[in-house]
Short mmCIF file of C-alpha atoms in Angstrom, two decimals:
data_model
loop_
_atom_site.label_atom_id
_atom_site.label_comp_id
_atom_site.label_asym_id
_atom_site.label_seq_id
_atom_site.Cartn_x
_atom_site.Cartn_y
_atom_site.Cartn_z
CA MET A 26 88.09 9.00 39.79
CA SER A 27 86.61 12.43 39.01
CA SER A 28 87.43 15.45 41.15
CA ASN A 29 83.77 15.47 42.26
CA ASP A 30 84.08 11.91 43.55
CA ALA A 31 87.31 12.84 45.30
CA SER A 32 85.61 15.79 47.03
CA VAL A 33 82.73 13.64 48.22
CA ASP A 34 85.04 10.84 49.37
CA ARG A 35 87.10 13.38 51.30
CA LEU A 36 83.90 14.62 52.91
CA CYS A 37 82.82 11.09 53.90
CA ALA A 38 86.26 10.40 55.36
CA ALA A 39 86.16 13.65 57.34
CA TRP A 40 82.68 12.76 58.59
CA ARG A 41 83.78 9.37 59.89
CA ALA A 42 86.98 10.81 61.39
CA GLN A 43 85.03 13.14 63.69
CA PRO A 44 85.84 12.57 67.35
CA ALA A 45 82.78 10.73 68.65
CA PRO A 46 82.29 9.97 72.35
CA MET A 47 81.77 6.24 72.87
CA LEU A 48 78.85 5.52 75.12
CA SER A 49 77.87 2.16 76.51
CA LEU A 50 75.27 2.06 79.22
CA THR A 51 75.57 -0.59 81.90
CA PRO A 52 72.56 -2.84 82.63
CA GLU A 53 72.05 -0.87 85.85
CA GLN A 54 71.98 2.44 83.96
CA LEU A 55 69.55 0.97 81.39
CA ALA A 56 67.29 -0.36 84.13
CA ALA A 57 67.41 3.05 85.83
CA GLN A 58 66.52 4.73 82.54
CA HIS A 59 63.63 2.29 82.10
CA ALA A 60 62.36 3.08 85.57
CA LYS A 61 62.71 6.82 84.87
CA LEU A 62 60.65 6.48 81.69
CA ARG A 63 57.90 4.62 83.53
CA VAL A 64 57.88 7.22 86.30
CA SER A 65 57.66 10.11 83.84
CA LEU A 66 54.82 8.41 81.95
CA ARG A 67 53.02 7.68 85.20
CA ARG A 68 53.60 11.27 86.36
CA SER A 69 52.10 12.79 83.21
CA LEU A 70 49.09 10.49 83.59
CA ILE A 71 48.77 11.41 87.27
CA VAL A 72 48.82 15.14 86.42
CA GLU A 73 45.98 14.59 83.95
CA TYR A 74 44.04 12.47 86.44
CA VAL A 75 44.50 15.07 89.18
CA ALA A 76 43.14 17.74 86.81
CA CYS A 77 40.14 15.48 86.06
CA ALA A 78 39.64 14.75 89.77
CA PHE A 79 39.76 18.48 90.49
CA VAL A 80 36.98 19.16 87.96
CA LEU A 81 34.93 16.23 89.26
CA GLY A 82 35.37 17.47 92.84
CA TRP A 83 34.27 20.95 91.83
CA VAL A 84 31.15 19.54 90.10
CA ALA A 85 30.35 17.37 93.13
CA LEU A 86 30.65 20.37 95.44
CA ARG A 87 28.40 22.48 93.26
CA TRP A 88 25.89 19.65 93.06
CA TRP A 89 25.92 19.46 96.83
CA TYR A 90 25.54 23.19 97.48
CA VAL A 91 23.57 24.23 94.35
CA PRO A 92 21.52 21.19 93.35
CA GLY A 93 19.24 23.27 91.09
CA GLY A 94 16.53 21.92 88.83
CA TRP A 95 16.63 18.99 86.40
CA LEU A 96 18.49 21.06 83.79
CA THR A 97 21.27 21.95 86.23
CA LYS A 98 21.56 18.31 87.29
CA ALA A 99 21.73 17.31 83.62
CA GLN A 100 24.69 19.74 83.22
CA TYR A 101 26.48 18.14 86.17
CA VAL A 102 25.98 14.66 84.72
CA ALA A 103 27.11 15.81 81.26
CA THR A 104 30.26 17.41 82.74
CA ILE A 105 31.14 14.26 84.71
CA ALA A 106 30.64 12.09 81.61
CA ALA A 107 32.78 14.48 79.53
CA VAL A 108 35.63 14.52 82.07
CA LEU A 109 35.66 10.71 82.28
CA PHE A 110 35.65 10.46 78.49
CA VAL A 111 38.59 12.91 78.20
CA ALA A 112 40.51 11.01 80.90
CA HIS A 113 40.04 7.81 78.92
CA GLY A 114 41.24 9.57 75.73
CA LEU A 115 44.30 10.98 77.48
CA ARG A 116 45.27 7.57 78.81
CA LYS A 117 44.96 6.13 75.32
CA HIS A 118 47.11 8.86 73.77
CA LEU A 119 49.73 9.22 76.49
CA THR A 120 50.53 5.52 76.68
CA GLY A 121 51.80 5.44 73.08
CA TYR A 122 48.84 3.55 71.67
CA GLY A 123 49.51 2.65 68.02
CA ALA A 124 53.16 3.76 67.98
CA PRO A 125 55.18 2.16 65.14
CA PRO A 126 57.82 -0.46 66.10
CA ALA A 127 61.32 0.96 66.66
CA GLY A 128 62.92 -1.57 64.31
CA ALA A 129 60.70 -0.75 61.31
CA ASP A 130 62.39 0.49 58.14
CA LEU A 131 62.87 4.26 58.14
CA LEU A 132 60.26 5.13 55.55
CA SER A 133 57.54 2.99 57.15
CA PHE A 134 58.38 4.32 60.61
CA GLN A 135 58.37 7.93 59.46
CA ARG A 136 55.10 7.50 57.59
CA ALA A 137 53.41 5.72 60.49
CA SER A 138 54.58 8.38 62.97
CA LEU A 139 53.32 11.24 60.82
CA GLU A 140 50.04 9.48 60.12
CA ARG A 141 49.52 8.79 63.82
CA LEU A 142 50.17 12.43 64.65
CA ARG A 143 47.90 13.61 61.83
CA ARG A 144 45.08 11.36 63.02
CA SER A 145 45.45 12.55 66.59
CA PHE A 146 45.24 16.17 65.42
CA LEU A 147 42.11 15.40 63.40
CA ALA A 148 40.52 13.40 66.22
CA ALA A 149 41.52 15.68 69.14
CA TRP A 150 38.44 17.88 68.88
CA ARG A 151 36.21 14.77 69.04
CA TRP A 152 37.64 13.49 72.31
CA TYR A 153 38.81 16.77 73.84
CA LEU A 154 36.25 19.44 72.86
CA LEU A 155 33.11 17.68 71.66
CA PRO A 156 32.44 15.85 74.98
CA PHE A 157 31.92 19.26 76.61
CA ALA A 158 29.41 20.41 73.96
CA PRO A 159 26.34 18.97 75.79
CA THR A 160 27.32 20.80 79.01
CA PHE A 161 27.81 23.97 77.01
CA VAL A 162 24.42 23.68 75.24
CA LEU A 163 22.58 22.76 78.45
CA ALA A 164 24.18 25.71 80.27
CA GLY A 165 23.07 28.01 77.43
CA ILE A 166 19.47 26.71 77.56
CA ASP A 167 19.44 26.97 81.35
CA ARG A 168 20.65 30.58 81.25
CA TRP A 169 18.33 31.51 78.35
CA PHE A 170 15.11 30.21 79.94
CA PHE A 171 15.62 29.88 83.69
CA GLN A 172 18.64 31.71 85.11
CA HIS A 173 18.33 35.34 84.20
CA HIS A 174 20.69 37.95 85.52
CA PRO A 175 18.75 39.89 88.20
CA LEU A 176 20.14 43.31 87.21
CA ARG A 177 19.66 43.06 83.43
CA SER A 178 16.63 43.23 81.22
CA ILE A 179 15.74 39.96 79.43
CA GLU A 180 16.82 41.38 76.05
CA VAL A 181 20.21 42.54 77.32
CA ASP A 182 20.72 39.26 79.18
CA HIS A 183 19.95 37.29 76.02
CA LEU A 184 22.52 39.36 74.16
CA HIS A 185 25.07 38.55 76.88
CA ILE A 186 24.26 34.83 76.64
CA LEU A 187 24.58 34.85 72.85
CA GLY A 188 27.84 36.79 73.08
CA GLY A 189 29.30 34.37 75.62
CA MET A 190 28.26 31.36 73.57
CA ALA A 191 29.69 32.92 70.41
CA ILE A 192 33.05 33.55 72.13
CA ALA A 193 33.20 29.98 73.47
CA ALA A 194 32.25 28.56 70.06
CA ALA A 195 34.89 30.77 68.38
CA ILE A 196 37.61 29.52 70.77
CA ALA A 197 36.60 25.89 70.13
CA GLY A 198 36.51 26.61 66.38
CA ALA A 199 39.95 28.23 66.46
CA VAL A 200 41.44 25.22 68.26
CA ALA A 201 39.81 22.84 65.75
CA LEU A 202 41.06 24.98 62.84
CA TRP A 203 44.60 25.08 64.23
CA HIS A 204 44.49 21.27 64.47
CA ARG A 205 43.28 21.04 60.87
CA ILE A 206 46.11 23.26 59.64
CA ALA A 207 48.64 21.14 61.54
CA ALA A 208 47.08 17.97 60.07
CA ARG A 209 47.30 19.42 56.56
CA ARG A 210 50.98 20.24 57.07
CA LEU A 211 51.58 16.66 58.22
CA GLN A 212 49.68 15.36 55.20
CA ARG A 213 52.11 17.25 52.95
CA ALA A 214 55.01 15.52 54.71
CA ILE A 215 53.24 12.15 54.23
CA ASP A 216 52.69 12.92 50.53
CA TYR A 217 56.39 13.68 50.20
CA LEU A 218 57.20 10.24 51.61
CA ASP A 219 54.64 8.55 49.35
CA ASN A 220 56.15 10.24 46.30
CA PHE A 221 59.72 9.51 47.38
CA GLY A 222 59.75 6.51 45.03
CA GLY A 223 61.42 3.11 45.11
CA HIS A 224 59.60 1.64 48.11
CA ARG A 225 60.35 -2.00 48.74
CA GLY A 226 57.29 -4.21 48.31
CA MET B 6 70.65 -26.33 71.13
CA THR B 7 72.24 -22.91 70.52
CA ASP B 8 72.14 -20.17 73.12
CA ARG B 9 70.35 -17.11 71.83
CA PRO B 10 72.15 -13.88 72.77
CA THR B 11 70.37 -11.94 75.48
CA VAL B 12 69.16 -8.38 75.13
CA ASN B 13 72.19 -7.19 77.11
CA ASP B 14 74.61 -9.20 74.89
CA LEU B 15 73.09 -7.71 71.75
CA TYR B 16 73.19 -4.23 73.19
CA GLU B 17 76.86 -4.55 74.21
CA GLN B 18 77.70 -5.81 70.74
CA ALA B 19 75.83 -2.91 69.11
CA ALA B 20 77.33 -0.27 71.41
CA ALA B 21 80.85 -1.58 70.79
CA GLY B 22 80.42 -1.92 67.02
CA PHE B 23 78.41 1.20 66.25
CA GLY B 24 79.11 3.55 69.17
CA GLY B 25 80.90 6.11 67.00
CA ALA B 26 78.23 6.08 64.30
CA LEU B 27 75.52 6.55 66.95
CA ALA B 28 77.32 9.55 68.42
CA ARG B 29 77.68 11.15 64.99
CA LEU B 30 74.04 10.41 64.29
CA ALA B 31 72.94 12.13 67.52
CA ARG B 32 75.02 15.15 66.51
CA ALA B 33 73.32 15.24 63.12
CA TYR B 34 69.82 15.22 64.65
CA GLU B 35 70.46 17.73 67.43
CA ALA B 36 72.59 20.88 67.33
CA ASP B 37 72.50 21.70 71.05
CA PRO B 38 75.34 19.85 72.88
CA ASP B 39 73.32 19.15 76.04
CA GLN B 40 70.38 17.86 74.04
CA GLN B 41 72.82 15.82 71.95
CA ARG B 42 73.98 13.96 75.04
CA ASP B 43 70.39 13.29 76.05
CA LEU B 44 69.51 12.14 72.54
CA LEU B 45 72.50 9.79 72.44
CA GLN B 46 71.36 8.24 75.73
CA GLU B 47 67.83 8.01 74.36
CA ILE B 48 69.13 6.20 71.28
CA HIS B 49 71.12 3.74 73.38
CA PHE B 50 68.11 3.14 75.58
CA ALA B 51 65.78 2.67 72.58
CA LEU B 52 68.29 0.22 71.14
CA TRP B 53 68.44 -1.81 74.33
CA ARG B 54 64.64 -1.89 74.58
CA SER B 55 64.26 -2.80 70.91
CA PHE B 56 66.35 -5.96 71.23
CA ALA B 57 63.44 -7.59 73.05
CA THR B 58 61.71 -7.76 69.63
CA PHE B 59 64.79 -8.40 67.49
CA ASN B 60 64.20 -11.72 65.74
CA GLY B 61 67.23 -11.83 63.45
CA ASN B 62 65.27 -11.12 60.26
CA CYS B 63 67.87 -8.51 59.34
CA SER B 64 71.50 -7.94 60.24
CA LEU B 65 72.49 -6.32 63.52
CA ARG B 66 73.82 -3.31 61.58
CA THR B 67 70.47 -2.80 59.78
CA TRP B 68 68.59 -3.06 63.06
CA VAL B 69 70.91 -0.66 64.89
CA TYR B 70 70.71 1.98 62.17
CA ARG B 71 66.92 1.62 61.91
CA VAL B 72 66.31 2.03 65.63
CA ALA B 73 68.84 4.86 65.94
CA HIS B 74 67.49 6.82 62.99
CA ASN B 75 63.88 6.24 64.03
CA THR B 76 64.68 7.55 67.51
CA GLY B 77 66.52 10.52 66.01
CA ALA B 78 63.66 11.23 63.60
CA SER B 79 61.11 11.15 66.44
CA HIS B 80 63.29 13.58 68.36
CA ALA B 81 63.58 15.88 65.33
CA GLN B 82 59.84 15.63 64.74
CA ARG B 83 59.15 16.76 68.29
CA ARG B 84 61.59 19.68 67.96
CA GLN B 85 60.77 20.76 64.43
CA ARG B 86 57.09 19.95 64.06
CA LEU B 87 56.23 23.43 62.88
CA LYS B 88 59.16 23.64 60.50
CA LEU B 89 58.28 20.60 58.38
CA ASP B 90 57.60 22.77 55.36
CA LYS B 91 60.86 24.66 55.68
CA MET B 92 63.14 21.64 55.29
CA THR B 93 64.93 20.90 52.03
CA SER B 94 65.02 17.77 49.91
CA ILE B 95 68.03 16.39 48.04
CA ASP B 96 66.56 17.54 44.73
CA GLU B 97 65.97 21.06 46.02
CA LEU B 98 69.48 21.11 47.48
CA ALA B 99 71.06 20.76 44.05
CA ALA B 100 69.06 23.73 42.82
CA LEU B 101 69.95 25.96 45.78
CA GLU B 102 72.49 28.69 45.24
CA VAL B 103 75.90 28.09 46.78
CA PRO B 104 76.99 30.77 49.25
CA ASP B 105 78.73 33.81 47.79
CA PRO B 106 82.50 33.13 48.04
CA ASP B 107 83.31 36.84 48.30
CA ASP B 108 81.05 37.43 51.27
CA PRO B 109 83.53 37.68 54.22
CA THR B 110 80.86 37.02 56.87
CA ARG B 111 79.80 33.91 55.04
CA ARG B 112 83.42 32.79 54.73
CA ALA B 113 84.00 33.19 58.45
CA GLU B 114 80.78 31.39 59.33
CA HIS B 115 81.46 28.45 57.07
CA ARG B 116 85.21 28.04 57.37
CA ASP B 117 84.93 24.63 58.89
CA GLU B 118 83.86 22.12 56.28
CA LEU B 119 82.36 19.75 58.82
CA ALA B 120 80.32 22.52 60.39
CA ARG B 121 79.00 23.38 56.94
CA LEU B 122 78.19 19.75 56.28
CA MET B 123 76.42 19.45 59.63
CA ALA B 124 74.38 22.59 58.91
CA LEU B 125 73.39 21.11 55.58
CA VAL B 126 72.45 17.76 57.13
CA GLN B 127 70.24 19.47 59.71
CA ARG B 128 68.52 21.39 56.95
CA LEU B 129 67.49 18.28 55.05
CA ARG B 130 64.08 16.76 55.53
CA MET B 131 63.47 13.11 56.33
CA PRO B 132 64.27 10.64 54.76
CA ASP B 133 66.77 12.63 52.65
CA ARG B 134 68.73 13.42 55.81
CA GLN B 135 68.82 9.76 56.78
CA LEU B 136 70.00 8.77 53.32
CA LEU B 137 72.83 11.29 53.43
CA LEU B 138 73.88 10.21 56.92
CA LEU B 139 73.96 6.55 55.94
CA TYR B 140 75.96 7.43 52.85
CA LEU B 141 78.43 9.46 54.91
CA GLU B 142 78.83 6.45 57.20
CA GLY B 143 80.08 4.52 54.17
CA LEU B 144 77.12 2.17 53.59
CA ASP B 145 76.41 1.06 50.02
CA ALA B 146 73.10 1.52 48.16
CA GLU B 147 71.83 -1.98 48.95
CA GLN B 148 72.51 -1.61 52.69
CA ILE B 149 70.96 1.85 52.77
CA GLY B 150 67.94 0.51 50.88
CA GLU B 151 67.41 -2.25 53.43
CA ILE B 152 67.55 0.21 56.30
CA CYS B 153 65.31 2.79 54.65
CA GLY B 154 62.83 0.39 53.03
CA LEU B 155 63.82 1.46 49.51
CA THR B 156 65.08 -0.51 46.52
CA GLY B 157 68.82 -0.40 45.86
CA GLY B 158 68.15 1.23 42.50
CA ALA B 159 66.15 4.09 44.02
CA VAL B 160 68.88 4.68 46.60
CA ALA B 161 71.56 4.66 43.89
CA THR B 162 69.67 7.37 41.98
CA LYS B 163 69.28 9.48 45.11
CA ILE B 164 72.96 9.03 45.97
CA TYR B 165 73.95 10.12 42.48
CA ARG B 166 72.03 13.41 42.94
CA LEU B 167 73.31 13.74 46.47
CA LYS B 168 76.93 13.41 45.36
CA ALA B 169 76.41 16.03 42.66
CA ALA B 170 74.88 18.43 45.19
CA LEU B 171 77.67 17.79 47.71
CA ALA B 172 80.41 18.15 45.10
CA LYS B 173 78.92 21.45 43.99
CA ARG B 174 79.03 22.82 47.52
CA PHE B 175 82.20 21.20 48.84
CA HIS B 176 84.47 21.02 45.82
CA LYS B 177 88.03 21.72 46.92
CA GLY B 178 88.88 25.25 45.85
CA GLY B 179 85.21 25.91 45.19
CA PRO B 180 83.01 28.38 47.02
CA LEU B 181 83.06 28.11 50.78
#
């Protein structure tokens, strides 16, 4: 045996000789843990639903007190549709849809997890930001043609509208770009796994 | 007719047979002691839940290590998502410089061999980290291959490089 082998064997032996606390959960503890997991999942869904309900309530109130013209009503409808769409997307993502099986081999599991995360980053803007685009565009048109600020000239008001829309578009763009960068980083990790070599058929 | 073991039977068997390995594994995926305890519980819970889909296609040991490492990797992914690029592979490890043996601060920091090993493990990216951990647990190339989804030959090559990198850093009398 070479001295290198001896060093590594000594290391392995030291690793296995570490004091390791033995843990064995009782069926009651496991059931409690299961219940806890369900509660925490339900709670995170409830928080999202409450946020959606809050926005819907706010839209309903505005509709009631400021019904406005057809364009304003169209904005209310677009907002309600967007909130419902986002709520559906959140439910799909928070309930672990498409998660790889726990007993999969390590490479497949790792690849599937990274791919799932990468896809969700790439798709997030479609189900989180894009649904609000119609509301945003309708609000811009409404302000541009019908809802001028009483204390500003038309030209200055148009500049304000354009500025506001540019800021909102820049924020949405920055979020989408950040997601793309994260997805690219994940793709590099996936490429590393794909080039790892020696995959079983 | 034979009685199939229940989920609870399988879990008890796994906890009794691999409890130590699972605790070491949790330590290798999480440096913070409080989080380690939580991760260990999470691994045990994932294991118990997983037995509902265990169909005996692989050995209990393979299944336990797969579920445990997958749970650990998910935990690490959540904690280190932004550091994916900063992790090291086995091949890069061999090329890294060993710490300066004359640096007293470095010597003090890395006096404990196990602490150094743990730091190195936590620096490795997946699945290199998993390969090293399985090797340290004493599994052979074929067993590691079955757990990781790699051929025995590929694992043997990786282990060869791994041993060279470890020997370089942990050789008795070598740099600390």
